[in-house]
Coordinates of C-alpha atoms and ligand atoms in Angstrom, one line a residue:
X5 CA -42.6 -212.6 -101.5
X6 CA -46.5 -213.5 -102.2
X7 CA -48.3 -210.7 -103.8
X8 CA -51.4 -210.0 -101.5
X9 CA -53.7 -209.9 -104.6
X10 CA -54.0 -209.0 -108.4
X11 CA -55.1 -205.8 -106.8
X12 CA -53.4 -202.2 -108.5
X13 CA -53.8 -199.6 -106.7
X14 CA -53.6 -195.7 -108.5
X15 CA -51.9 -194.6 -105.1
X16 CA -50.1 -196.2 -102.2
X17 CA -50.4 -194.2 -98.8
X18 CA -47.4 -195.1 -96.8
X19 CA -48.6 -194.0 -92.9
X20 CA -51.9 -193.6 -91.1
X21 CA -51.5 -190.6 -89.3
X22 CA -54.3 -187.5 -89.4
X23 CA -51.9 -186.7 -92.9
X24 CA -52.2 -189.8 -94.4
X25 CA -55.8 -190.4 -93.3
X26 CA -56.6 -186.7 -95.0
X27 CA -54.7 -187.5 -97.8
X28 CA -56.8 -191.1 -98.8
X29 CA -60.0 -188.7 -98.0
X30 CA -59.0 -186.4 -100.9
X31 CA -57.5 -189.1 -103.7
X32 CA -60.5 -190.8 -102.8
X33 CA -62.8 -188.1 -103.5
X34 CA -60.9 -187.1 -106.4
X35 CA -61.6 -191.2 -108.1
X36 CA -58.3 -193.1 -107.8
X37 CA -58.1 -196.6 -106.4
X38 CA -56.3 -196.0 -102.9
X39 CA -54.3 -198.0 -100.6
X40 CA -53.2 -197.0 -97.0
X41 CA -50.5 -199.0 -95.4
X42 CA -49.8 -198.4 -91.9
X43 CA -47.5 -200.6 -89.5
X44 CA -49.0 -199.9 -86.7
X45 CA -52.4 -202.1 -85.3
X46 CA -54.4 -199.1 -85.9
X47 CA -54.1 -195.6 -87.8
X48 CA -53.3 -193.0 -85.3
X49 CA -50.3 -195.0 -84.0
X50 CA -47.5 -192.1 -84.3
X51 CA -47.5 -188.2 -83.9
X52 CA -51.3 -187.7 -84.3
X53 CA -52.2 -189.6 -81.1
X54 CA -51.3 -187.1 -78.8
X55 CA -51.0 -183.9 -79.9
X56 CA -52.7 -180.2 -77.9
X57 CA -55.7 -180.4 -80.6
X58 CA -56.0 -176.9 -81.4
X59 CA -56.8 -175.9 -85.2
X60 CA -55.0 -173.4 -85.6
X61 CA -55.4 -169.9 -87.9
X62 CA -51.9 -169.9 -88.6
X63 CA -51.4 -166.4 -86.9
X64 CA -48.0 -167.2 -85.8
X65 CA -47.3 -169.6 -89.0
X66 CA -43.9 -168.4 -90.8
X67 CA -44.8 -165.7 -93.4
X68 CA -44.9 -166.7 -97.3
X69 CA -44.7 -170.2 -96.1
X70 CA -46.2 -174.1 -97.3
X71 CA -47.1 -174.2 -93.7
X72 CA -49.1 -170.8 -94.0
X73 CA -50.7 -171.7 -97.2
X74 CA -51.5 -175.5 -95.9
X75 CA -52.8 -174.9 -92.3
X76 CA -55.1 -172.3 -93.6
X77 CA -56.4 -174.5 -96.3
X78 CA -56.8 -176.7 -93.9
X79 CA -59.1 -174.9 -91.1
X80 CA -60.6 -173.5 -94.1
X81 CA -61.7 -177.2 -95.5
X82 CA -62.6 -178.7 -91.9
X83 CA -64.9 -175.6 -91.3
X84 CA -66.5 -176.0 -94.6
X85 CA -66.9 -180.2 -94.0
X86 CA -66.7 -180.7 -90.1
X87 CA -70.6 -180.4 -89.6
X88 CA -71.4 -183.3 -92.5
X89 CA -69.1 -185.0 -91.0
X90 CA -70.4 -184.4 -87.4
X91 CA -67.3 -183.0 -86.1
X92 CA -67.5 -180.0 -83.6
X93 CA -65.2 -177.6 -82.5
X94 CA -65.1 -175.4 -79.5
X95 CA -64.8 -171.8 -80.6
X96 CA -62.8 -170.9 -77.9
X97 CA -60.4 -168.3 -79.3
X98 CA -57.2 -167.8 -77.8
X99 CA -55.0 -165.1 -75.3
X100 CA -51.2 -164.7 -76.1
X101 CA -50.1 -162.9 -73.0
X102 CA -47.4 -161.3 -72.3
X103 CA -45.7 -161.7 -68.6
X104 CA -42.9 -158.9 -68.8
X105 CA -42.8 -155.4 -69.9
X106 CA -39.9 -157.5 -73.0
X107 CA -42.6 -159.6 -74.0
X108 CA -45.4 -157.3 -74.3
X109 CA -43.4 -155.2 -76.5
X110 CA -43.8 -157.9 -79.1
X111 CA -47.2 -158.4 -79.5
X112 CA -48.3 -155.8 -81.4
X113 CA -45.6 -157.2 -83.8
X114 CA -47.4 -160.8 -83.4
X115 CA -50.4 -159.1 -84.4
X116 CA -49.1 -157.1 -87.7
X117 CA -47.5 -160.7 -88.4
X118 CA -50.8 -162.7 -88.0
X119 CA -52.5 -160.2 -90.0
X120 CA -50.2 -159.8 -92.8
X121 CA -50.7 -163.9 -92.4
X122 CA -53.7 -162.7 -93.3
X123 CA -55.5 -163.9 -90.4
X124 CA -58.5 -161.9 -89.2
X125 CA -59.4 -160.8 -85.5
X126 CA -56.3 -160.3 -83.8
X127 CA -57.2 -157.6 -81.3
X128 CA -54.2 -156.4 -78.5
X129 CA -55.6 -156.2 -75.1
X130 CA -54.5 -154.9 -71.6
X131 CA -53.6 -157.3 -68.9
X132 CA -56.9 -155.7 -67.7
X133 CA -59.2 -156.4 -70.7
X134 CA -57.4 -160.2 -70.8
X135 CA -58.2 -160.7 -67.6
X136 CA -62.7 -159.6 -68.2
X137 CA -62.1 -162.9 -70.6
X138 CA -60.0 -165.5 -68.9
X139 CA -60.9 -163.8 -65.0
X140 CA -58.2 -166.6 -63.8
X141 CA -55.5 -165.2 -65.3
X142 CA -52.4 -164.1 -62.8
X143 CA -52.6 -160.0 -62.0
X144 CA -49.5 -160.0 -63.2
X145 CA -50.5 -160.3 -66.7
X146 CA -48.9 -157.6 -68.8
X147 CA -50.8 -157.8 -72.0
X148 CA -52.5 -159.9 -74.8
X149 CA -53.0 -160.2 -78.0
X150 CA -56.4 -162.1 -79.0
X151 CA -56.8 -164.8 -81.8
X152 CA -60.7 -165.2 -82.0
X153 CA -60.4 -167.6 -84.9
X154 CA -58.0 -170.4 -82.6
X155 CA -60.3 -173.4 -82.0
X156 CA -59.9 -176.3 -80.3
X157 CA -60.8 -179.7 -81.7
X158 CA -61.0 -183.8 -81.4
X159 CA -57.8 -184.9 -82.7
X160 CA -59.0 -188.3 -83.5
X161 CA -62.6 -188.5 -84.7
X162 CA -61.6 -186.4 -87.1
X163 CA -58.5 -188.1 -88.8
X164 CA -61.1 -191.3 -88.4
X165 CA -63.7 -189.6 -90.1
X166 CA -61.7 -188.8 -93.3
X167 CA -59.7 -192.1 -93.7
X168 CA -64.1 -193.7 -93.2
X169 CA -65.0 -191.2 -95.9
X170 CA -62.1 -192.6 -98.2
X171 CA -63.6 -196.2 -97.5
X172 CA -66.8 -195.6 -98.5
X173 CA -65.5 -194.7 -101.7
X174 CA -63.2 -197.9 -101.9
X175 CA -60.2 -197.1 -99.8
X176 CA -58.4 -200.0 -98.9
X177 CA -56.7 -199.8 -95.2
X178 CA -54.0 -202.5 -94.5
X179 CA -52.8 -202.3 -90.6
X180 CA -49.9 -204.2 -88.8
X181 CA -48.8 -203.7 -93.0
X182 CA -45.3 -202.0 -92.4
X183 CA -43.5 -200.6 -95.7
X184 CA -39.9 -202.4 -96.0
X185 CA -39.1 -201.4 -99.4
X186 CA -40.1 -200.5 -102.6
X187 CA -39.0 -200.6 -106.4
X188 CA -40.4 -198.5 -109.4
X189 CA -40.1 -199.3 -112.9
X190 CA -42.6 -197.7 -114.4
X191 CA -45.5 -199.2 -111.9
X192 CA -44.3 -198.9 -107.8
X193 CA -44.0 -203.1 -106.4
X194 CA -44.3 -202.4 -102.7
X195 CA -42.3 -204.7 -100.5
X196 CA -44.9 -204.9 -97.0
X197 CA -44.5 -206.6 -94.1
X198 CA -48.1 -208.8 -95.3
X199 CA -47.1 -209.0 -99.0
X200 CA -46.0 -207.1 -102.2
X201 CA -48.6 -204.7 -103.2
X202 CA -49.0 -202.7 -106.6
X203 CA -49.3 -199.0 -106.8
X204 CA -49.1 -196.5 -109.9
X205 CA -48.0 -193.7 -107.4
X206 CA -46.6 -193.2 -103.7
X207 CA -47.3 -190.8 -100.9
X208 CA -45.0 -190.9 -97.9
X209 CA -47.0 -190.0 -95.2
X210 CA -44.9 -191.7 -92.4
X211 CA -44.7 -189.1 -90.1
X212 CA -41.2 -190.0 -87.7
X213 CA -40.1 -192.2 -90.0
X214 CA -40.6 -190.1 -92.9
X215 CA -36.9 -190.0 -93.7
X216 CA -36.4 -194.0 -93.4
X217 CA -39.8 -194.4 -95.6
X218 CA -37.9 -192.3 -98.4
X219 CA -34.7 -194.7 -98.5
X220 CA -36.6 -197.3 -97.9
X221 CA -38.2 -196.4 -101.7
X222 CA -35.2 -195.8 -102.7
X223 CA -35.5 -192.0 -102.9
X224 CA -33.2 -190.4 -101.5
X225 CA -34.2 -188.4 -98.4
X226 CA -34.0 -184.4 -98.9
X227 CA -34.3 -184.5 -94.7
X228 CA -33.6 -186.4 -91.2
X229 CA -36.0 -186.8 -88.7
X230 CA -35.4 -185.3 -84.8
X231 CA -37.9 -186.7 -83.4
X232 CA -38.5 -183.3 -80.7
X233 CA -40.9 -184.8 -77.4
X234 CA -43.9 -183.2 -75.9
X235 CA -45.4 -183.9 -72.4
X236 CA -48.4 -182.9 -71.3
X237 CA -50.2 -182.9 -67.9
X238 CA -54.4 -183.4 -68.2
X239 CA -56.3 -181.4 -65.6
X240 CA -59.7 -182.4 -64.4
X241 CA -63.0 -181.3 -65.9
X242 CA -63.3 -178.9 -63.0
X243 CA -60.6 -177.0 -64.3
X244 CA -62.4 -176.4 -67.5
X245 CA -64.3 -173.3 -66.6
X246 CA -61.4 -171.7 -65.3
X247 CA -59.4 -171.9 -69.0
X248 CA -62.1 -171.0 -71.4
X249 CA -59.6 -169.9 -73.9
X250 CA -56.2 -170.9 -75.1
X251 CA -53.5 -169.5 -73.2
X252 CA -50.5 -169.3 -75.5
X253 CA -46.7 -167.8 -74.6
X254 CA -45.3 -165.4 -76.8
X255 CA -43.2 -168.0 -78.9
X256 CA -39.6 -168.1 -79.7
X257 CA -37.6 -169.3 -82.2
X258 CA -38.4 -173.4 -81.6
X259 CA -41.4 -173.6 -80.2
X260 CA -45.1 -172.2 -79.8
X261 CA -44.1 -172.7 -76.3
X262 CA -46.2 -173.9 -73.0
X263 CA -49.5 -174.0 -73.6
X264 CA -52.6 -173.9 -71.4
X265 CA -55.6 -175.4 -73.2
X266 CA -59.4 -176.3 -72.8
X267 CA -60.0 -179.9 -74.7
X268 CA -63.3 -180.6 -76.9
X269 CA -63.4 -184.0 -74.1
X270 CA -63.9 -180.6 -71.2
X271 CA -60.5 -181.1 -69.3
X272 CA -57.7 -178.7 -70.0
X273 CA -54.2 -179.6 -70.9
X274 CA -51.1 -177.7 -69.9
X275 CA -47.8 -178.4 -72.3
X276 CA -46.7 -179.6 -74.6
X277 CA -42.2 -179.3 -73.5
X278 CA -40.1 -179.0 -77.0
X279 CA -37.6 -181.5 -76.2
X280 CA -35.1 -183.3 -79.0
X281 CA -34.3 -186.8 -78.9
X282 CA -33.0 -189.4 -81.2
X283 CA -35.9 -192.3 -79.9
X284 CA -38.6 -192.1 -82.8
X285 CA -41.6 -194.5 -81.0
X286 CA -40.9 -194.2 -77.1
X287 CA -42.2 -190.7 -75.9
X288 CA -41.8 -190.8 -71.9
X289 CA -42.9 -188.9 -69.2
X290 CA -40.7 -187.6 -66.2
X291 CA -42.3 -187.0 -63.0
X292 CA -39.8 -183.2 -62.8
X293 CA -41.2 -182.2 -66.5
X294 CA -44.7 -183.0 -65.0
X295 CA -44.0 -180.9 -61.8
X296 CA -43.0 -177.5 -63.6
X297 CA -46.0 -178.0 -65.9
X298 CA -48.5 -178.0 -62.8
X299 CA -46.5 -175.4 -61.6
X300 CA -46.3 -173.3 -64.7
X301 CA -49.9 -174.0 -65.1
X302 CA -50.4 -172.7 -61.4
X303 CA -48.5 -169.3 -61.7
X304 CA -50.4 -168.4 -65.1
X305 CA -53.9 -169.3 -63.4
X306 CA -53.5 -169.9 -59.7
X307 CA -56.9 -171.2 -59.1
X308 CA -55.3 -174.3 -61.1
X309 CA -53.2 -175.0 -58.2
X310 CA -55.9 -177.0 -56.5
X311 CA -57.0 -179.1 -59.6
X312 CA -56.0 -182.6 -59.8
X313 CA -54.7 -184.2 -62.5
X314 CA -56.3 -186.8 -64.7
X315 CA -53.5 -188.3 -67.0
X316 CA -50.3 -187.4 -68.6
X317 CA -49.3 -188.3 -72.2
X318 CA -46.3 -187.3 -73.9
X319 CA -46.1 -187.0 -77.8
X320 CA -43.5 -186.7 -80.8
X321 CA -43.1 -184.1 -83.1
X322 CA -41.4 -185.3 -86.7
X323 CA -39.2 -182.2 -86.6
X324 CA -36.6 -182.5 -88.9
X325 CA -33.4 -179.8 -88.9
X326 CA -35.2 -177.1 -90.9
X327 CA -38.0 -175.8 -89.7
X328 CA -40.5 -175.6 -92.5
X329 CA -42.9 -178.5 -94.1
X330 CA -40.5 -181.1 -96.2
X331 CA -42.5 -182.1 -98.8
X332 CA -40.9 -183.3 -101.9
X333 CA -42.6 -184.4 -105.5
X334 CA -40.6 -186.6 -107.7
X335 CA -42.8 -186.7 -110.9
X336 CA -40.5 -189.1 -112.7
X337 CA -40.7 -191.7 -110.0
X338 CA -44.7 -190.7 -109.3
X339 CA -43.4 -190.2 -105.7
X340 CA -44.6 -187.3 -103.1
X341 CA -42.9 -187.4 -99.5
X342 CA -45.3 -185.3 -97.2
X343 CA -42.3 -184.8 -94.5
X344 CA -41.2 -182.9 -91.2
X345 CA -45.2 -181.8 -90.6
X346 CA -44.1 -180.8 -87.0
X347 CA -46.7 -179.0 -85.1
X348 CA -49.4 -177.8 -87.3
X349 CA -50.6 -181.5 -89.0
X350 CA -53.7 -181.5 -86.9
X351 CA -54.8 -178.0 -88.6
X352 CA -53.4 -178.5 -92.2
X353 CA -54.2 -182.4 -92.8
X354 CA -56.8 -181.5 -95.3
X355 CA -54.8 -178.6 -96.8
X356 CA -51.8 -181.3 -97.0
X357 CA -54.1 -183.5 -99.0
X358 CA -55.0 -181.0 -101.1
X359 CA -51.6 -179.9 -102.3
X360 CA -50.3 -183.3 -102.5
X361 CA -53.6 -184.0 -105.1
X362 CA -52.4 -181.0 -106.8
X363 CA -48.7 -182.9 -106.9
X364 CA -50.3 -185.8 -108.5
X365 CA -52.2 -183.8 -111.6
X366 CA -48.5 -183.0 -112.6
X367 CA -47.9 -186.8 -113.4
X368 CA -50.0 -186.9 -115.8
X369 CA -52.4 -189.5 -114.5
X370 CA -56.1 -188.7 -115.0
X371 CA -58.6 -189.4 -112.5
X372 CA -62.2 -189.2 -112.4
X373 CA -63.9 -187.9 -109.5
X374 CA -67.3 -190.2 -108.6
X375 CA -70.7 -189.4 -109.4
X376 CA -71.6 -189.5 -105.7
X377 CA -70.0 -188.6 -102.2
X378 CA -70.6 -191.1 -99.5
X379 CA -72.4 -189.0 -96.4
X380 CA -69.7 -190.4 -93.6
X381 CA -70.8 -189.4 -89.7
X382 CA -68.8 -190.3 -86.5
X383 CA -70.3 -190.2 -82.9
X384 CA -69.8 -186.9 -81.2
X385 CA -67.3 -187.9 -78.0
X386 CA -66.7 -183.4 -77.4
X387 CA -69.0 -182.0 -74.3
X388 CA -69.6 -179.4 -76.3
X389 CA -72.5 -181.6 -78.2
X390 CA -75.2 -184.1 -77.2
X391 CA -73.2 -187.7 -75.9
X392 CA -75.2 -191.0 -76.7
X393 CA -75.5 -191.2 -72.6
X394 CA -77.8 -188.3 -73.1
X395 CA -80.1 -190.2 -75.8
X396 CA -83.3 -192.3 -75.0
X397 CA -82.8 -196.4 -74.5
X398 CA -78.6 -195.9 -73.9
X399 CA -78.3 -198.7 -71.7
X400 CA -75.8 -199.6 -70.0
X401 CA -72.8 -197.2 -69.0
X402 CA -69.6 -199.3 -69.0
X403 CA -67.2 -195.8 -68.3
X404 CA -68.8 -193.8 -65.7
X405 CA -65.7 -191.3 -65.6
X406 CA -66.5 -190.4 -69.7
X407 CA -70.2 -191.4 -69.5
X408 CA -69.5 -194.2 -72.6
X409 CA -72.1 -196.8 -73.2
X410 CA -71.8 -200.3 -74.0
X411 CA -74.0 -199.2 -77.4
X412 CA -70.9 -196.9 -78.4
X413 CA -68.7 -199.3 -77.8
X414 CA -70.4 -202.1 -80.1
X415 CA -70.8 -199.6 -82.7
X416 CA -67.1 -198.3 -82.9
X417 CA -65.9 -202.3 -82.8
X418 CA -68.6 -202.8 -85.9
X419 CA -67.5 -199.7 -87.7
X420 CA -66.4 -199.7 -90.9
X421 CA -62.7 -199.2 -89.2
X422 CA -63.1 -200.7 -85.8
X423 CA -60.5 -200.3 -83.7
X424 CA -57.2 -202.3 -84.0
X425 CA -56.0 -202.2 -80.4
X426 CA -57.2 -200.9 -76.9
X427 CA -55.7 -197.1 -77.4
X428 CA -57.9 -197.3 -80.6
X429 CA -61.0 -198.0 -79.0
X430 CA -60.2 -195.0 -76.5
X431 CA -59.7 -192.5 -79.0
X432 CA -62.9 -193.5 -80.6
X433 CA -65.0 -194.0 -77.2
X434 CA -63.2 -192.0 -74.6
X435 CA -63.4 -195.0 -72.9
X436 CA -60.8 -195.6 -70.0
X437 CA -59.9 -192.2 -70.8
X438 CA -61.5 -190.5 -67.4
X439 CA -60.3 -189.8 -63.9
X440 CA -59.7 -193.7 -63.0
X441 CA -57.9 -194.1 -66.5
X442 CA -59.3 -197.7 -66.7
X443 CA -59.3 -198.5 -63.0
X444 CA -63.1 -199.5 -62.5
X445 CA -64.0 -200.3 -66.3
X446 CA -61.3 -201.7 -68.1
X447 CA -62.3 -205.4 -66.8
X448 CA -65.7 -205.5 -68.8
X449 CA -64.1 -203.6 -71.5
X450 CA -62.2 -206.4 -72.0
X451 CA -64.7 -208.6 -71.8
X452 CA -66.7 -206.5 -74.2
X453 CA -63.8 -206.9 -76.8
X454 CA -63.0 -210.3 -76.3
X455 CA -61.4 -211.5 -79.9
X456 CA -61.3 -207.8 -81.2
X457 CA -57.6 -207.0 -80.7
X458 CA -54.5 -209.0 -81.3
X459 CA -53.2 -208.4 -77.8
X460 CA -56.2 -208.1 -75.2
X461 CA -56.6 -205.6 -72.9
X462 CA -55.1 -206.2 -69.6
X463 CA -56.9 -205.7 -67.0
X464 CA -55.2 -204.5 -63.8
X465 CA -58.4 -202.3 -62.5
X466 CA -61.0 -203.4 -59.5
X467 CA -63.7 -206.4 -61.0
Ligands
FAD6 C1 -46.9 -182.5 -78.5 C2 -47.6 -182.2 -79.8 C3 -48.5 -181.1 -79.9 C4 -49.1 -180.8 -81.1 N1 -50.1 -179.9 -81.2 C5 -50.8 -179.7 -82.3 C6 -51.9 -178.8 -82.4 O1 -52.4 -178.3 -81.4 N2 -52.4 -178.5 -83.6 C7 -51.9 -179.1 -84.7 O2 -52.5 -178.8 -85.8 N3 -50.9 -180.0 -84.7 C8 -50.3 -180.3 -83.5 N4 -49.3 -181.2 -83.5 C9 -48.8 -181.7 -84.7 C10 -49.5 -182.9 -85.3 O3 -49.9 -183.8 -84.3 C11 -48.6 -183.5 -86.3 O4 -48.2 -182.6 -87.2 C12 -49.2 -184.7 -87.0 O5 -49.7 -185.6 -86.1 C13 -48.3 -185.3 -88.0 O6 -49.1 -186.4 -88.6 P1 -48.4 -187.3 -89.7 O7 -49.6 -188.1 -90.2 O8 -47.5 -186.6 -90.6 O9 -47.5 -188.3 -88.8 P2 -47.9 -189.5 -87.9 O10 -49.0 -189.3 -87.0 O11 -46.6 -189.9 -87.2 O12 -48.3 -190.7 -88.9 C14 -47.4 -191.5 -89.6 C15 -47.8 -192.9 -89.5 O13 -47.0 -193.6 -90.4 C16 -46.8 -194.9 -89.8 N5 -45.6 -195.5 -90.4 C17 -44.3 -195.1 -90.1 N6 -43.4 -195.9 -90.8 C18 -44.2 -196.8 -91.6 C19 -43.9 -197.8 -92.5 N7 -42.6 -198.2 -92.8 N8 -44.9 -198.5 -93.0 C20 -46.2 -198.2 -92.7 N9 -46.5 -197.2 -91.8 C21 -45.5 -196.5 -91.3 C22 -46.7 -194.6 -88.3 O14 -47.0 -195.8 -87.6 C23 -47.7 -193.5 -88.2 O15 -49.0 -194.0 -87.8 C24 -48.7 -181.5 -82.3 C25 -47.8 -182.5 -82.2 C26 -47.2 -182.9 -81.0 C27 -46.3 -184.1 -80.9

């Protein structure tokens, strides 16, 4: 197999997801010569393209835990960076309420748990206090427990934003570049579907194929993926004053449960379902799953009953069958596996990268950190925050449902990592991402990104 260059990389990113994408930030900030290799035709192609978005505290986050210790490090790091970087978040806070007399005896033990998480203002609340915050909340509301510091965030400006950053500083990004094996003998020779590549170190960041990245490295894999689906329905913006904080279950033993959520885009979501199965890249959406979700969504706030719904999406989580982070360093083979991030990779991305740097110092491979950070912005896309639409000399408005203009559009398809397919350009944009999902616009987006994506955008909507 050709080698793609005489290029050596210090550190070969296997996986473009909001972990990998963190990861390349921080090895890139820290000096070494990276390489991300994602298969997909753009980064954000698995688990972080549709996930509830919420940066979480890590209130409910198992005691003593990696996950604890990451997804704080985590918030604590995009707090500290999101502004430079000109992310937002919506400081929306969140309600876990209790609907029975059982469940409402557990909160005050969620709350002793947060804060022994050590996780600051949890406050319990009477179904009657909940209620003077979310008003639309069912009478029948027992009790709550409230999590001022639960935010909600834009899943994917932000992963782009650190994986740009990384770039500036020399990051090299190889899409539709899928890992098929690898061989280390003192250096790793990476075996990619575009050519071999050289690296002095690994990190496995493939997300739901984590396991099959491992052996495909020969390393043997300390874990299996099960793949565990979550769909979703979208609500329409008019729902968004009616949900202006997170509405979280008391959670059991698999999952944070059903959630109802305001987004940074102002729509709410309700889901995500916890449901196992052994697919790893097809997450479907059944018309039942999608009923009880309204419905759910309904009986919680009832004014929701008459809100109609703007898309549903379905995700994967890369469980695996333990419950905690798998994350694996294998000094002698300069190898770190970043594994079974389930449902917290949004919020700990950036603690993840900072842990798997600390990994790396114990190879004993110095690296010198650059005299100067690149100042990296992406274009705001949450309502929370002026759009370009609102800006002088906009011009034309190709998606009236998101309010995108052509002049975002041309700047995300010249930026520094334009988009490698049509879902790309929509998580950058918002574009096609409104109530007509497409209908009226998606003919002069593709004539706007003529020659821009391997496969061109269909176009099924009105001309
Ligand atoms: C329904 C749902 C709701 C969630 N809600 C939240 C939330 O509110 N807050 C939160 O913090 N987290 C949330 N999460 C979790 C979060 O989305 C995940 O933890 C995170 O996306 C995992 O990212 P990753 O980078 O590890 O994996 P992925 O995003 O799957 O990235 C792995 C990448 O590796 C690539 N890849 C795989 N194999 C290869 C190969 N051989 N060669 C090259 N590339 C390869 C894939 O194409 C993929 O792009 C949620 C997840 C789901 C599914």
């Amino acid at each position: 197999m050709a080698t793609l260059s005489d290029e050596r990389f210090d550190v070969a990113i296997i996986g473009g997801g909001v972990v990998g994408c963190a990861v390349a930030r921080r090895f890139a900030l820290a000096g070494a010569k990276i390489v991300l290799l994602e298969r997909g035709t753009d980064i954000l192609s698995g688990a972080s393209k549709a996930n509830s978005a919420i940066l979480h505290t890590g209130f409910d986050a198992p005691p003593d835990s990696l996950e604890l210790e990451l997804v704080k490090a985590g918030r604590e790091e995009y707090l500290a960076i999101h502004r430079d970087h000109g992310l937002h978040l919506v400081q929306t806070g969140a309600l876990v309420c209790a609907w029975t007399e059982l469940e409402a005896e557990k909160l005050d033990g969620i709350a002793q748990q947060g804060r022994s998480n050590g996780v600051a203002g949890l406050n319990l609340l009477t179904g009657a206090e909940a209620r003077t915050l979310v008003p639309g909340l069912a009478q029948s509301l027992c009790a709550a427990v409230e999590v001022v510091g639960e935010h909600v965030i834009d899943p994917w400006s932000a992963p782009l934003s650190y994986i740009t950053q990384a770039m500036a500083l020399g990051a090299k990004v190889m899409r539709s570049c899928e890992l098929l094996s690898g061989r280390f003998d003192g250096d790793w020779e990476l075996e990619t579907s575009q050519g071999l590549v050289r690296a002095g170190a690994v990190v496995n960041a493939a997300g739901l194929f984590g396991d099959v990245v491992d052996d495909r490295l020969g390393l043997t894999p300390e874990f299996s993926i099960k793949p565990r689906k979550g769909q979703f329905v979208v609500l329409d913006k008019a729902a968004r004053s009616l949900v202006p904080k997170i509405i979280l279950p008391v959670p059991n033993e698999i999952t944070k449960g059903v959630v109802i959520c305001p987004t940074a885009f102002g729509n709410v979501l309700v889901g995500p379902t916890a449901e196992e199965q052994e697919d790893r890249t097809r997450a479907t959406v059944e018309t039942e799953t999608l009923e009880m979700l309204k419905e759910h969504g309904s009986r919680l706030i009832p004014a929701l009953r008459h809100v109609p719904v703007t898309a549903i999406y379905a995700g994967l989580r890369p469980a695996t069958e333990k419950k905690h982070y798998r994350v694996v360093s294998r000094p002698e083979k300069r190898a770190i596996t970043l594994g079974g991030v389930r449902s917290t990779g949004l919020s700990a991305a950036l603690g993840l990268g900072q842990h798997a740097l600390k990994l790396y110092s114990e190879f004993g491979v110095p690296l010198a950190a650059p005299n100067e950070v690149p100042h990296v912005q992406v274009p705001n896309l949450t309502e929370t925050e002026e759009r370009d639409w609102q800006r002088p000399g906009h011009g034309e408005i190709v998606c009236h449902c998101e309010m995108v203009t052509r002049r975002e559009i041309e700047a995300a398809l010249t930026s520094p990592l334009p988009p490698g397919d049509f879902g790309g350009l929509r998580r950058r944009t918002r574009a096609g991402m409104g109530r007509c999902q497409g209908f009226y616009c998606n003919a002069r987006l593709a004539e706007l990104t003529k020659g821009h994506f391997v496969e061109p955008l269909a176009v099924s909507g009105r001309t």
